[in-house]
């Protein structure tokens, strides 16, 4: 037989089993000024967004920084104008973490599950003074994770996904820039003290 004391402790024990542990936020902080600057042979750099509305289930907008702000930060921290002509345009084209229904949880006290689908994309364009595009590089990063449907845990998981995906995006962006726009990179002996240049931060759309 189960004693009275054991019966009294049973609900608390069941509640403890049912309560999900809050995930710890992991991944490198979002900031890139400690990395080698990517110097471009252009006179100006514009940082812009061209984002389609991802819908009400986009957790990327609720994070601080948001997914779009994280990608903008990468462009601002890594790119520097180092020339006297032409212009560069860094564009955030996708930055979202969509929350979608997942498979049902298993077990009597299992939480309902959901899926987080993260997608980041950015593009760098080089244009001449007349606006003609001389070249471009594009990079993307994606991540997906299934988790218990819990508001506190959900945001911690989303922030971890964003940090880790931004690490991937930064790596891929530098690779694609060096592959597609090497002619517009200022390196080695060319990287002398730059002339006065302008940097432009355009309003978000």
CSV table of C-alpha atoms in Angstrom, one decimal:
chain,number,residue,atom,x,y,z
A,1,UNK,CA,0.0,0.0,0.0
A,2,UNK,CA,1.1,3.6,-0.6
A,3,UNK,CA,1.4,5.6,2.5
A,4,UNK,CA,-0.4,8.9,3.2
A,5,UNK,CA,2.9,10.8,3.0
A,6,UNK,CA,3.7,9.3,-0.4
A,7,UNK,CA,0.2,10.2,-1.7
A,8,UNK,CA,0.6,13.8,-0.6
A,9,UNK,CA,4.0,14.0,-2.4
A,10,UNK,CA,2.7,12.5,-5.6
A,11,UNK,CA,1.1,15.6,-7.2
A,12,UNK,CA,4.2,17.7,-6.6
A,13,UNK,CA,6.4,15.0,-8.1
A,14,UNK,CA,4.1,14.8,-11.2
A,15,UNK,CA,4.2,18.5,-11.6
A,16,UNK,CA,8.0,18.5,-11.4
A,17,UNK,CA,8.1,15.9,-14.1
A,18,UNK,CA,5.7,17.8,-16.3
A,19,UNK,CA,7.6,21.2,-16.0
A,20,UNK,CA,10.0,21.5,-18.9
A,21,UNK,CA,13.5,22.7,-18.2
A,22,UNK,CA,14.3,26.2,-19.6
A,23,UNK,CA,16.9,25.8,-22.4
A,24,UNK,CA,20.1,27.8,-22.0
A,25,UNK,CA,20.9,30.4,-24.7
A,26,UNK,CA,24.0,29.2,-26.5
A,27,UNK,CA,26.1,30.5,-29.4
A,28,UNK,CA,28.4,33.5,-30.0
A,29,UNK,CA,27.1,37.0,-29.3
A,30,UNK,CA,25.8,38.9,-32.3
A,31,UNK,CA,28.6,41.4,-33.1
A,32,UNK,CA,31.5,41.2,-35.6
A,33,UNK,CA,33.8,44.1,-35.0
A,34,UNK,CA,36.5,41.8,-33.7
A,35,UNK,CA,36.8,40.1,-37.1
A,36,UNK,CA,39.0,41.2,-40.0
A,37,UNK,CA,37.2,44.1,-41.8
A,38,UNK,CA,36.0,43.4,-45.4
A,39,UNK,CA,37.3,46.6,-47.2
A,40,UNK,CA,35.5,47.3,-50.4
A,41,UNK,CA,36.8,49.5,-53.3
A,42,UNK,CA,33.7,51.7,-53.2
A,43,UNK,CA,32.9,55.2,-52.0
A,44,UNK,CA,29.7,54.4,-50.1
A,45,UNK,CA,27.9,51.5,-48.5
A,46,UNK,CA,24.2,51.4,-48.0
A,47,UNK,CA,22.6,49.0,-45.5
A,48,UNK,CA,19.0,48.2,-46.4
A,49,UNK,CA,16.1,45.7,-45.9
A,50,UNK,CA,13.8,44.2,-48.5
A,51,UNK,CA,11.7,41.9,-46.3
A,52,UNK,CA,8.4,40.4,-47.2
A,53,UNK,CA,6.0,40.2,-44.2
A,54,UNK,CA,6.5,36.7,-42.8
A,55,UNK,CA,3.2,36.5,-40.9
A,56,UNK,CA,2.1,36.6,-37.2
A,57,UNK,CA,4.1,33.5,-36.4
A,58,UNK,CA,7.5,35.1,-37.0
A,59,UNK,CA,9.5,34.9,-33.7
A,60,UNK,CA,12.4,36.6,-35.4
A,61,UNK,CA,10.7,40.0,-35.0
A,62,UNK,CA,10.3,39.5,-31.2
A,63,UNK,CA,14.0,38.8,-30.4
A,64,UNK,CA,16.4,41.5,-29.3
A,65,UNK,CA,18.2,42.0,-31.6
A,66,UNK,CA,15.6,40.9,-34.1
A,67,UNK,CA,16.6,38.5,-36.9
A,68,UNK,CA,16.7,41.4,-39.4
A,69,UNK,CA,18.7,43.6,-37.0
A,70,UNK,CA,21.2,40.8,-36.5
A,71,UNK,CA,21.9,40.5,-40.3
A,72,UNK,CA,22.1,44.3,-40.5
A,73,UNK,CA,24.7,44.3,-37.7
A,74,UNK,CA,26.8,41.8,-39.6
A,75,UNK,CA,26.8,44.1,-42.7
A,76,UNK,CA,27.6,47.2,-40.6
A,77,UNK,CA,30.4,45.5,-38.6
A,78,UNK,CA,32.1,43.8,-41.5
A,79,UNK,CA,31.9,46.1,-44.5
A,80,UNK,CA,34.0,49.2,-44.9
A,81,UNK,CA,34.2,51.6,-47.9
A,82,UNK,CA,37.8,52.0,-49.0
A,83,UNK,CA,37.5,53.6,-52.5
A,84,UNK,CA,36.6,56.8,-54.3
A,85,UNK,CA,34.0,55.6,-56.8
A,86,UNK,CA,31.2,53.0,-57.2
A,87,UNK,CA,28.9,52.1,-54.4
A,88,UNK,CA,27.9,49.0,-52.4
A,89,UNK,CA,24.5,48.0,-51.3
A,90,UNK,CA,24.1,45.4,-48.5
A,91,UNK,CA,20.5,44.1,-48.4
A,92,UNK,CA,18.7,41.9,-45.9
A,93,UNK,CA,16.3,39.9,-48.1
A,94,UNK,CA,15.1,37.3,-45.6
A,95,UNK,CA,15.3,37.2,-41.8
A,96,UNK,CA,12.6,35.1,-40.1
A,97,UNK,CA,12.0,32.3,-37.5
A,98,UNK,CA,8.7,30.8,-38.2
A,99,UNK,CA,6.8,28.9,-35.5
A,100,UNK,CA,4.8,26.0,-36.9
A,101,UNK,CA,2.8,23.1,-35.4
A,102,UNK,CA,5.0,20.0,-34.7
A,103,UNK,CA,4.3,16.4,-34.0
A,104,UNK,CA,2.2,15.6,-30.9
A,105,UNK,CA,4.1,14.9,-27.7
A,106,UNK,CA,4.6,11.4,-26.5
A,107,UNK,CA,3.4,10.3,-23.0
A,108,UNK,CA,0.7,11.2,-20.5
A,109,UNK,CA,2.3,14.5,-19.4
A,110,UNK,CA,4.1,15.4,-22.7
A,111,UNK,CA,3.9,19.0,-23.9
A,112,UNK,CA,2.5,19.7,-27.4
A,113,UNK,CA,5.4,20.2,-29.8
A,114,UNK,CA,6.1,22.8,-32.4
A,115,UNK,CA,8.8,23.5,-35.0
A,116,UNK,CA,10.9,26.6,-35.5
A,117,UNK,CA,12.1,27.2,-39.1
A,118,UNK,CA,14.9,29.9,-39.3
A,119,UNK,CA,15.9,31.4,-42.7
A,120,UNK,CA,18.4,34.2,-43.2
A,121,UNK,CA,19.5,35.7,-46.6
A,122,UNK,CA,21.6,38.7,-47.5
A,123,UNK,CA,23.0,40.2,-50.7
A,124,UNK,CA,25.8,42.6,-51.5
A,125,UNK,CA,25.7,44.5,-54.7
A,126,UNK,CA,28.4,46.7,-56.3
A,127,UNK,CA,27.1,49.4,-58.7
A,128,UNK,CA,28.8,52.1,-60.8
A,129,UNK,CA,27.9,55.8,-60.6
A,130,UNK,CA,25.1,55.4,-63.2
A,131,UNK,CA,23.5,52.6,-61.1
A,132,UNK,CA,24.6,49.7,-63.3
A,133,UNK,CA,25.2,46.6,-61.2
A,134,UNK,CA,28.8,45.4,-61.6
A,135,UNK,CA,28.5,42.3,-59.5
A,136,UNK,CA,26.9,40.7,-56.4
A,137,UNK,CA,27.3,38.1,-53.8
A,138,UNK,CA,24.5,36.3,-51.8
A,139,UNK,CA,24.6,34.2,-48.7
A,140,UNK,CA,22.0,32.2,-46.8
A,141,UNK,CA,21.7,30.2,-43.6
A,142,UNK,CA,18.9,27.9,-42.4
A,143,UNK,CA,18.1,26.0,-39.2
A,144,UNK,CA,15.2,23.9,-38.0
A,145,UNK,CA,14.3,22.6,-34.6
A,146,UNK,CA,11.4,20.8,-32.9
A,147,UNK,CA,10.7,21.6,-29.3
A,148,UNK,CA,8.0,21.5,-26.6
A,149,UNK,CA,5.4,24.2,-26.9
A,150,UNK,CA,6.5,26.4,-24.0
A,151,UNK,CA,6.7,30.3,-24.2
A,152,UNK,CA,9.8,30.8,-22.1
A,153,UNK,CA,11.7,27.9,-23.6
A,154,UNK,CA,10.7,28.8,-27.1
A,155,UNK,CA,12.3,32.2,-27.0
A,156,UNK,CA,15.5,30.8,-25.6
A,157,UNK,CA,15.7,28.2,-28.4
A,158,UNK,CA,14.9,30.9,-31.0
A,159,UNK,CA,17.8,33.1,-29.7
A,160,UNK,CA,20.2,30.2,-29.7
A,161,UNK,CA,19.1,29.3,-33.3
A,162,UNK,CA,19.7,32.9,-34.4
A,163,UNK,CA,23.1,33.2,-32.8
A,164,UNK,CA,24.3,29.9,-34.4
A,165,UNK,CA,22.7,30.7,-37.8
A,166,UNK,CA,24.4,34.1,-37.8
A,167,UNK,CA,27.8,32.4,-37.3
A,168,UNK,CA,27.0,30.3,-40.3
A,169,UNK,CA,25.8,33.3,-42.3
A,170,UNK,CA,28.9,35.4,-41.5
A,171,UNK,CA,31.1,32.5,-42.6
A,172,UNK,CA,29.1,31.9,-45.8
A,173,UNK,CA,28.9,35.6,-46.6
A,174,UNK,CA,32.7,36.2,-46.5
A,175,UNK,CA,33.2,33.1,-48.6
A,176,UNK,CA,30.7,34.2,-51.3
A,177,UNK,CA,32.1,37.8,-51.2
A,178,UNK,CA,35.6,36.5,-51.8
A,179,UNK,CA,34.5,34.2,-54.5
A,180,UNK,CA,32.2,36.5,-56.5
A,181,UNK,CA,33.5,40.0,-55.7
A,182,UNK,CA,37.2,39.5,-55.1
A,183,UNK,CA,38.0,42.3,-57.6
A,184,UNK,CA,36.3,44.8,-55.3
A,185,UNK,CA,38.2,43.7,-52.1
A,186,UNK,CA,41.0,46.0,-50.9
A,187,UNK,CA,43.7,43.8,-49.4
A,188,UNK,CA,47.5,43.7,-48.9
A,189,UNK,CA,49.4,46.6,-50.2
A,190,UNK,CA,46.2,48.2,-51.6
A,191,UNK,CA,44.9,48.6,-48.0
A,192,UNK,CA,46.6,51.9,-47.4
A,193,UNK,CA,44.8,54.6,-45.3
A,194,UNK,CA,41.6,55.2,-47.1
A,195,UNK,CA,40.4,58.6,-48.5
A,196,UNK,CA,37.4,60.3,-46.9
A,197,UNK,CA,34.4,58.1,-47.6
A,198,UNK,CA,30.7,58.1,-46.8
A,199,UNK,CA,28.6,55.4,-45.1
A,200,UNK,CA,24.9,55.4,-45.5
A,201,UNK,CA,22.3,53.9,-43.2
A,202,UNK,CA,19.0,53.9,-45.1
A,203,UNK,CA,15.5,53.8,-43.5
A,204,UNK,CA,14.0,50.4,-43.1
A,205,UNK,CA,11.2,49.4,-45.5
